[in-house]
Amino acid sequence: MSVRQSLPLLWLLSDARNDAGLEEALQALPKGSGFVFRHYHLPAEERRARFDALAALARPHGHLVILSGEEDWGADGHYGAAKTPRSGLRLATAHDGDELQEAIAAGVDGIFLSPVFPTNSHPGAKTLGVFGFRVLAQQSPVPVIALGGMNAARARELDWPRWGAIDGLIS
């Protein structure tokens, strides 16, 4: 099985909003899920310490640990713009067909396509909706991860195997 075929189905993305519940959420995720550490709000030293602590908690559960940013702190891969060359797994963000095609052309291993539904991260932003998401996602030879307003109920509505959330996985 290739890396692209074996990306986790469920992803938790960190954020200032969900920081207080991350330890519990990481332990509750199914074994072998994905965790994207963002935490842009923290100063560099605090951000590194928080990454190390959460990565140490995630790894015994078999979770992939992905880092957003330019740093290389021993993560399994990186998350961000498709054009930025990085080591390990490369997971890109896309919000429309052009960005999706850019990510595919860049040879990334997975694409977070968003926002599918209204989201607290981008209030009032135009959403893809179920139909728009599926039309774009089905064009990709690379695994696509649904993001934006996702939770278990919306994942069932979308009927897509890979999805991630910031708020939707924190109790």
Coordinates of C-alpha atoms in Angstrom, one line a residue:
M1 CA 0.0 0.0 0.0
S2 CA 1.4 3.4 -0.9
V3 CA 1.6 6.4 1.4
R4 CA -1.2 8.0 -0.5
Q5 CA -3.6 5.1 0.0
S6 CA -2.8 4.8 3.7
L7 CA -3.4 8.3 4.9
P8 CA -5.6 8.3 8.0
L9 CA -9.3 8.8 7.6
L10 CA -9.8 11.1 10.6
W11 CA -7.8 14.2 11.3
L12 CA -7.6 16.6 14.2
L13 CA -6.2 20.1 13.5
S14 CA -4.9 22.2 16.4
D15 CA -5.9 25.8 17.0
A16 CA -6.0 28.4 19.8
R17 CA -9.8 27.6 20.2
N18 CA -9.3 23.9 20.8
D19 CA -6.0 23.9 22.8
A20 CA -7.6 23.1 26.2
G21 CA -9.2 19.9 24.9
L22 CA -6.3 18.5 22.7
E23 CA -4.9 16.0 25.2
E24 CA -8.3 14.4 25.7
A25 CA -9.2 14.5 22.0
L26 CA -5.9 12.9 20.9
Q27 CA -6.5 10.0 23.3
A28 CA -10.1 9.6 22.1
L29 CA -9.2 9.5 18.4
P30 CA -9.2 6.1 16.7
K31 CA -5.7 4.5 16.6
G32 CA -3.8 5.7 13.6
S33 CA -5.6 9.0 13.1
G34 CA -3.9 12.2 11.9
F35 CA -3.0 15.2 13.9
V36 CA -2.0 18.6 12.4
F37 CA -0.3 20.9 14.8
R38 CA -0.8 24.6 13.9
H39 CA -0.8 26.7 17.0
Y40 CA 0.1 29.9 15.1
H41 CA -0.9 32.0 18.1
L42 CA 2.1 30.9 20.3
P43 CA 5.6 32.5 20.4
A44 CA 8.3 30.2 19.0
E45 CA 9.6 28.6 22.2
E46 CA 6.1 27.9 23.6
R47 CA 5.0 26.6 20.2
R48 CA 7.9 24.1 20.1
A49 CA 7.2 23.0 23.7
R50 CA 3.5 22.5 23.0
F51 CA 4.3 20.6 19.8
D52 CA 6.7 18.3 21.6
A53 CA 4.1 17.6 24.4
L54 CA 1.3 16.8 22.0
A55 CA 3.4 14.8 19.6
A56 CA 4.6 12.7 22.6
L57 CA 0.9 12.0 23.4
A58 CA -0.2 11.3 19.9
R59 CA 2.6 8.9 18.8
P60 CA 1.8 6.1 21.3
H61 CA -1.7 6.0 19.7
G62 CA -0.2 5.5 16.3
H63 CA -1.3 9.0 15.1
L64 CA 0.6 10.7 12.3
V65 CA 1.9 14.0 13.5
I66 CA 2.0 16.7 10.9
L67 CA 3.5 20.2 11.5
S68 CA 2.3 23.4 9.9
G69 CA 5.1 25.9 9.4
E70 CA 8.7 26.1 8.2
E71 CA 10.2 24.3 11.2
D72 CA 11.5 20.7 11.1
W73 CA 10.9 19.3 14.6
G74 CA 10.7 15.6 13.7
A75 CA 7.1 15.6 12.5
D76 CA 5.9 12.9 10.1
G77 CA 5.2 15.6 7.5
H78 CA 4.1 19.1 6.8
Y79 CA 0.9 21.0 6.2
G80 CA 0.4 24.2 4.2
A81 CA 0.7 25.7 0.7
A82 CA 1.4 23.2 -2.0
K83 CA 4.3 25.1 -3.5
T84 CA 6.5 24.9 -0.4
P85 CA 9.0 22.0 -0.6
R86 CA 9.2 20.1 2.7
S87 CA 10.3 16.7 4.0
G88 CA 8.1 13.8 4.9
L89 CA 4.4 13.7 4.0
R90 CA 3.2 16.8 2.3
L91 CA -0.3 17.8 3.0
A92 CA -1.6 20.9 1.1
T93 CA -4.6 23.2 1.6
A94 CA -7.0 24.0 -1.2
H95 CA -10.1 26.1 -1.4
D96 CA -11.1 25.9 -5.1
G97 CA -10.3 24.0 -8.3
D98 CA -7.2 26.1 -9.1
E99 CA -5.6 25.4 -5.8
L100 CA -6.6 21.7 -6.0
Q101 CA -4.9 21.4 -9.4
E102 CA -1.8 23.3 -8.0
A103 CA -1.5 20.8 -5.1
I104 CA -1.9 17.8 -7.5
A105 CA 0.8 19.3 -9.8
A106 CA 3.1 19.8 -6.8
G107 CA 3.0 16.1 -6.0
V108 CA 1.5 16.4 -2.5
D109 CA 0.5 13.3 -0.6
G110 CA -2.9 14.6 0.5
I111 CA -5.1 17.7 0.2
F112 CA -7.3 19.4 2.8
L113 CA -10.2 20.8 0.7
S114 CA -12.2 23.5 2.5
P115 CA -14.5 24.9 3.7
V116 CA -17.1 22.3 3.0
F117 CA -19.6 23.8 5.5
P118 CA -19.8 27.1 7.4
T119 CA -16.9 27.2 9.9
N120 CA -15.8 29.2 13.0
S121 CA -12.4 29.6 11.4
H122 CA -13.7 31.7 8.5
P123 CA -17.1 33.1 9.5
G124 CA -19.2 34.2 6.5
A125 CA -16.8 32.6 3.9
K126 CA -18.2 31.0 0.8
T127 CA -18.5 27.2 1.3
L128 CA -18.2 24.4 -1.2
G129 CA -21.2 22.5 0.1
V130 CA -21.7 18.8 -0.4
F131 CA -22.0 19.0 -4.2
G132 CA -19.2 21.4 -4.8
F133 CA -16.8 19.5 -2.5
R134 CA -17.6 16.1 -4.2
V135 CA -17.2 17.6 -7.7
L136 CA -13.7 18.9 -6.9
A137 CA -12.6 16.0 -4.7
Q138 CA -13.5 13.4 -7.3
Q139 CA -11.0 15.1 -9.7
S140 CA -8.1 14.3 -7.5
P141 CA -5.8 11.3 -7.8
V142 CA -4.5 12.3 -4.4
P143 CA -6.5 11.6 -1.2
V144 CA -8.7 14.6 -0.3
I145 CA -9.6 15.4 3.3
A146 CA -12.8 17.3 3.9
L147 CA -12.4 20.3 6.2
G148 CA -14.5 23.2 7.3
G149 CA -17.4 22.8 9.7
M150 CA -16.9 19.1 9.9
N151 CA -18.1 16.8 12.6
A152 CA -19.4 13.2 12.7
A153 CA -22.9 14.1 11.5
R154 CA -21.6 16.3 8.6
A155 CA -19.1 13.6 7.6
R156 CA -22.1 11.1 7.3
E157 CA -24.0 13.8 5.2
L158 CA -20.9 14.3 3.0
D159 CA -20.4 10.6 2.7
W160 CA -16.6 11.0 2.2
P161 CA -14.1 8.7 3.8
R162 CA -11.5 11.3 4.9
W163 CA -12.3 14.3 7.0
G164 CA -10.8 16.6 9.6
A165 CA -12.0 19.1 12.2
I166 CA -10.8 21.7 14.6
D167 CA -13.9 22.1 16.8
G168 CA -15.8 19.0 15.6
L169 CA -13.6 16.5 17.5
I170 CA -13.3 18.3 20.8
S171 CA -16.0 17.4 23.4

